[in-house]
Coordinates of C-alpha atoms and ligand atoms in Angstrom, one line a residue:
M1 CA 0.0 0.0 0.0
V2 CA 1.2 3.5 -0.8
Q3 CA 1.2 5.8 2.1
V4 CA -0.2 9.3 1.3
V5 CA 1.2 12.1 3.4
A6 CA 0.5 15.8 3.2
D7 CA 2.6 16.9 6.2
K8 CA 6.2 17.7 5.3
E9 CA 7.5 17.1 8.8
E10 CA 6.0 13.6 8.8
V11 CA 7.6 13.0 5.4
R12 CA 11.0 14.2 6.7
R13 CA 10.7 11.9 9.8
I14 CA 9.7 8.8 7.7
C15 CA 12.5 9.4 5.2
D16 CA 15.1 10.0 8.0
E17 CA 14.1 6.7 9.6
K18 CA 14.5 4.8 6.3
R19 CA 17.9 6.3 5.7
R20 CA 19.0 5.5 9.2
A21 CA 17.9 1.9 8.6
G22 CA 20.3 1.8 5.6
V23 CA 17.5 2.0 3.0
R24 CA 18.3 4.0 -0.2
V25 CA 15.7 6.7 -0.8
A26 CA 14.6 7.9 -4.2
L27 CA 12.4 10.9 -5.1
V28 CA 10.3 11.5 -8.2
P29 CA 8.9 15.0 -8.3
T30 CA 5.7 15.4 -10.3
M31 CA 2.7 17.7 -10.6
G32 CA 0.3 14.8 -10.8
A33 CA -2.2 13.9 -13.5
L34 CA 0.1 11.0 -13.9
H35 CA 0.6 9.1 -17.2
E36 CA 2.9 6.3 -18.4
G37 CA 5.8 8.9 -18.6
H38 CA 5.6 9.6 -14.9
L39 CA 5.2 5.9 -14.1
S40 CA 8.3 5.0 -16.1
L41 CA 10.3 7.3 -13.7
V42 CA 8.8 5.6 -10.7
R43 CA 9.7 2.2 -12.0
R44 CA 13.2 3.4 -12.7
A45 CA 13.4 4.8 -9.1
A46 CA 12.1 1.6 -7.6
G47 CA 14.8 -0.3 -9.5
S48 CA 17.6 1.6 -7.7
A49 CA 16.2 2.4 -4.3
G50 CA 14.3 0.6 -1.5
F51 CA 12.0 3.5 -0.6
V52 CA 10.5 5.6 -3.4
V53 CA 8.8 8.9 -2.6
V54 CA 6.6 10.5 -5.3
S55 CA 5.7 14.1 -4.7
I56 CA 2.5 15.4 -6.3
F57 CA 2.4 19.2 -6.1
V58 CA 1.1 21.7 -8.6
N59 CA 3.8 24.3 -7.8
P60 CA 2.3 27.8 -8.1
T61 CA 5.7 29.5 -8.3
Q62 CA 6.6 27.9 -11.6
F63 CA 3.5 29.2 -13.5
G64 CA 3.3 32.6 -15.1
P65 CA 0.3 34.9 -14.3
S66 CA -1.4 34.0 -17.6
E67 CA -0.6 30.3 -17.5
D68 CA -2.7 27.3 -16.7
F69 CA -2.1 26.9 -12.9
G70 CA -5.9 27.2 -12.1
R71 CA -7.0 24.6 -14.7
Y72 CA -4.0 22.3 -14.5
P73 CA -5.5 18.7 -14.2
R74 CA -5.6 17.3 -10.7
D75 CA -6.6 13.8 -9.7
L76 CA -4.9 12.7 -6.5
A77 CA -7.1 9.5 -6.0
G78 CA -6.5 8.3 -9.6
D79 CA -2.7 9.1 -9.3
V80 CA -2.4 7.1 -6.0
R81 CA -4.2 4.1 -7.7
L82 CA -1.7 4.2 -10.5
L83 CA 1.3 4.5 -8.1
E84 CA 0.2 1.4 -6.2
T85 CA 1.0 -0.6 -9.4
V86 CA 4.6 0.6 -10.0
G87 CA 6.4 0.3 -6.7
A88 CA 6.0 3.7 -5.1
S89 CA 6.3 3.7 -1.3
L90 CA 5.0 7.1 -0.3
V91 CA 3.1 9.9 -2.0
F92 CA 4.0 13.4 -0.6
A93 CA 1.0 15.6 -1.5
P94 CA 1.4 18.9 0.3
D95 CA -0.9 21.9 -0.1
A96 CA 0.5 25.2 -1.4
S97 CA 0.0 26.9 1.9
S98 CA 2.2 24.5 3.7
M99 CA 4.9 24.7 1.1
Y100 CA 5.1 28.5 0.9
A101 CA 4.7 30.8 3.8
P102 CA 2.9 34.0 3.0
D103 CA 6.2 35.9 3.4
H104 CA 8.3 33.3 1.5
S105 CA 11.4 35.2 0.4
T106 CA 14.1 32.6 -0.6
W107 CA 14.6 31.6 -4.2
V108 CA 17.0 29.4 -6.1
T109 CA 18.1 31.0 -9.3
V110 CA 20.2 28.9 -11.7
E111 CA 21.8 31.5 -14.0
N112 CA 22.6 30.9 -17.7
V113 CA 21.2 27.4 -17.9
S114 CA 17.8 28.8 -17.1
G115 CA 18.1 31.6 -19.6
G116 CA 17.2 30.2 -23.1
L117 CA 14.5 28.0 -24.5
C118 CA 11.6 27.7 -22.0
G119 CA 13.4 30.1 -19.6
A120 CA 13.2 32.8 -22.2
A121 CA 9.5 32.0 -23.0
R122 CA 8.4 31.6 -19.4
P123 CA 10.2 34.2 -17.2
G124 CA 10.5 33.0 -13.6
H125 CA 9.6 29.4 -14.5
F126 CA 12.9 27.8 -13.6
R127 CA 13.3 29.9 -10.5
G128 CA 10.0 28.3 -9.3
V129 CA 11.2 24.8 -10.4
A130 CA 14.6 25.0 -8.8
T131 CA 13.2 26.5 -5.6
V132 CA 10.5 23.8 -5.2
V133 CA 12.9 21.0 -6.1
A134 CA 15.5 22.3 -3.5
K135 CA 12.7 22.3 -0.9
L136 CA 11.7 18.8 -1.8
F137 CA 15.3 17.7 -1.6
T138 CA 15.6 19.3 1.8
I139 CA 12.5 17.6 3.1
V140 CA 13.1 14.1 1.6
H141 CA 16.9 14.0 1.5
P142 CA 16.9 11.5 -1.3
D143 CA 20.0 9.6 -2.4
V144 CA 18.7 9.7 -6.0
A145 CA 16.1 11.8 -7.8
V146 CA 14.6 10.8 -11.2
F147 CA 13.5 13.3 -13.8
G148 CA 12.2 12.9 -17.4
Q149 CA 14.3 13.9 -20.4
K150 CA 11.0 15.3 -21.8
D151 CA 11.9 18.4 -19.8
A152 CA 15.5 18.5 -20.9
Q153 CA 16.2 22.0 -19.8
Q154 CA 14.8 21.2 -16.4
V155 CA 17.3 18.3 -16.1
A156 CA 20.1 20.7 -17.0
V157 CA 18.9 23.2 -14.4
I158 CA 18.6 20.6 -11.6
R159 CA 21.9 19.0 -12.4
R160 CA 23.6 22.5 -12.2
M161 CA 21.8 23.3 -9.0
V162 CA 22.9 20.0 -7.4
R163 CA 26.5 20.6 -8.5
D164 CA 26.7 24.2 -7.5
L165 CA 25.1 23.8 -4.1
D166 CA 26.9 20.5 -3.3
M167 CA 23.7 18.7 -2.7
G168 CA 25.2 15.3 -3.3
I169 CA 22.1 13.8 -4.9
E170 CA 22.4 11.5 -7.9
I171 CA 20.2 12.9 -10.7
V172 CA 18.9 10.3 -13.2
A173 CA 17.3 11.4 -16.5
A174 CA 14.8 8.9 -17.9
P175 CA 13.9 8.7 -21.6
I176 CA 10.8 10.3 -23.1
V177 CA 7.7 8.1 -23.2
R178 CA 5.5 8.5 -26.2
E179 CA 2.0 7.6 -27.3
P180 CA 2.0 4.8 -29.9
D181 CA 1.7 7.4 -32.7
G182 CA 4.8 9.3 -31.4
L183 CA 3.3 12.2 -29.4
A184 CA 5.3 12.7 -26.3
M185 CA 3.1 12.0 -23.3
S186 CA 2.1 15.1 -21.2
S187 CA -0.5 16.0 -18.6
R188 CA -1.4 18.9 -20.9
N189 CA -2.2 16.7 -24.0
C190 CA -5.8 16.5 -22.6
Y191 CA -6.3 20.1 -23.5
L192 CA -5.9 19.4 -27.2
S193 CA -8.9 19.3 -29.5
P194 CA -9.1 16.2 -31.8
D195 CA -7.7 18.3 -34.7
E196 CA -4.9 19.7 -32.6
R197 CA -4.1 16.3 -31.3
R198 CA -3.8 15.0 -34.9
E199 CA -1.7 17.9 -36.0
A200 CA 0.6 17.7 -33.0
L201 CA 2.1 14.5 -34.5
V202 CA 4.2 16.9 -36.7
L203 CA 6.5 17.5 -33.7
S204 CA 7.7 13.9 -33.3
R205 CA 7.8 13.5 -37.1
A206 CA 10.0 16.6 -37.4
L207 CA 12.3 15.3 -34.6
D208 CA 12.6 12.0 -36.4
A209 CA 13.5 13.8 -39.6
A210 CA 16.3 15.7 -37.8
R211 CA 17.6 12.4 -36.5
E212 CA 17.6 11.0 -40.0
M213 CA 19.5 14.0 -41.3
L214 CA 22.1 13.3 -38.6
E215 CA 22.3 9.7 -39.8
T216 CA 23.0 10.8 -43.3
G217 CA 25.9 13.0 -42.2
E218 CA 24.3 16.4 -41.7
T219 CA 25.8 18.2 -38.7
G220 CA 24.9 21.9 -39.4
A221 CA 22.5 23.2 -36.7
E222 CA 21.1 25.9 -39.0
V223 CA 20.3 23.3 -41.8
I224 CA 18.7 20.9 -39.4
K225 CA 16.6 23.7 -37.6
R226 CA 15.5 25.0 -41.0
R227 CA 14.2 21.6 -42.1
V228 CA 12.4 21.1 -38.7
R229 CA 10.8 24.5 -39.0
E230 CA 9.6 23.8 -42.6
L231 CA 8.0 20.6 -41.5
I232 CA 6.2 22.1 -38.5
E233 CA 5.1 25.2 -40.5
G234 CA 3.4 22.7 -42.8
S235 CA 0.8 22.3 -40.0
P236 CA -1.7 25.2 -40.1
L237 CA -2.5 24.8 -36.4
A238 CA 1.1 24.9 -35.2
G239 CA 2.5 28.2 -33.7
I240 CA 6.2 27.8 -33.2
E241 CA 7.7 29.4 -30.0
Y242 CA 11.2 28.1 -30.5
I243 CA 13.2 25.5 -32.3
E244 CA 16.8 25.4 -31.0
I245 CA 19.9 23.2 -31.1
V246 CA 21.9 23.6 -27.8
H247 CA 24.5 22.0 -25.7
P248 CA 22.5 19.6 -23.4
D249 CA 24.3 20.7 -20.2
T250 CA 24.7 24.4 -20.7
I251 CA 21.7 25.0 -23.0
A252 CA 23.9 27.4 -25.0
P253 CA 23.3 27.4 -28.7
V254 CA 25.7 25.3 -30.8
E255 CA 26.5 25.5 -34.5
T256 CA 27.1 21.9 -35.1
T257 CA 26.0 18.6 -33.7
T258 CA 29.5 17.1 -34.0
D259 CA 30.0 16.8 -30.2
G260 CA 26.3 15.8 -29.5
A261 CA 23.5 18.4 -29.1
L262 CA 20.0 18.8 -27.9
L263 CA 17.3 19.7 -30.4
A264 CA 14.5 21.2 -28.4
L265 CA 11.2 22.8 -29.4
A266 CA 8.1 24.4 -28.0
V267 CA 5.1 24.8 -30.3
K268 CA 1.6 25.9 -29.5
F269 CA -1.6 24.2 -30.8
G270 CA -4.4 26.6 -29.9
N271 CA -3.8 27.5 -26.3
T272 CA -1.8 24.4 -25.5
R273 CA 1.9 24.7 -25.4
L274 CA 3.8 21.5 -26.1
I275 CA 7.5 20.8 -25.7
D276 CA 9.5 17.9 -27.2
N277 CA 13.2 17.2 -27.9
V278 CA 15.7 14.7 -29.1
L279 CA 19.4 14.2 -28.3
L280 CA 21.4 14.4 -31.5
V281 CA 24.3 12.1 -30.8
P282 CA 26.6 11.4 -33.8
S283 CA 26.9 7.8 -34.7
K284 CA 30.3 6.3 -34.0
G285 CA 32.6 5.5 -37.0
Ligands
LIG1 P1 5.3 17.1 -14.5 O1 4.3 16.4 -13.7 O2 4.9 17.4 -15.9 O3 6.0 18.2 -13.7 O4 6.5 16.0 -14.8 C1 7.1 15.3 -13.7 C2 8.2 14.5 -14.2 O5 7.8 13.6 -15.2 C3 9.3 15.4 -14.9 O6 10.6 15.0 -14.5 C4 9.0 15.2 -16.4 O7 10.1 15.4 -17.2 C5 8.6 13.8 -16.4 N1 7.8 13.5 -17.6 C6 6.7 14.1 -18.0 N2 6.3 13.6 -19.2 C7 7.2 12.6 -19.5 C8 7.3 11.7 -20.6 N3 6.4 11.7 -21.6 N4 8.3 10.8 -20.6 C9 9.2 10.8 -19.6 N5 9.1 11.6 -18.5 C10 8.1 12.5 -18.5

């Protein structure tokens, strides 16, 4: 049975006890509305730790004023039922008032890595993410934390925070889980109309095309980006926010994929903003 706990001091006590008993503790931070992508992270965590904490918290500080905080899907009972099946030990589901004091004043800002891509499009987003993840790390004290490569910039931000603040937590990035037709799973996919859902397939197709270009020897970032843009612009419902090729750790733009690069994009379909990415790793030999 998964234990569901809202009180952070109780979570701290339970996790301390586990660690003292020599049990390895893993944390999987989520905002709930769980799908197979999230569950893959929990399975991964359960494979490397004896006690797996899944946090479910729609973190208000990572949403902009005109974003979807209010209507973000929430289904704690359904989430807990799913988590029973994948080896979670404890669900930490705090409410916003217990996570943020009315006069909360301390923020974690990860410079540079947070600047481009989603950081440029969503000012303050990564400050909210880094701050809440730092708080979760301080409450749970995990040995390992598992994040999805779906949010590749988030992985880079968290890795940098852990390194810079000497947190000593192992960060694992798990592969993107996709629907059978290629769309990257996301809690926000439920916002898409049937037409938008169909058109959104252009994203994974464009990423596949980029990977094929790499396989046939193309390494120029501009050439690859131009092709990806052309493909996505072929969809009348797609509104491109960015298509970038960057270094996966620094998120700084690169001109070639020769040393490996991250192709990341954000595209709106109606009011729904989707992100997706692929690591462009040159084939050996
Ligand atoms: P979220 O609930 O959207 O904040 O996501 C919680 C965690 O699940 C993050 O580390 C995400 O990167 C990860 N995640 C979300 N969607 C996917 C997916 N399709 N595949 C793998 N991981 C995912």
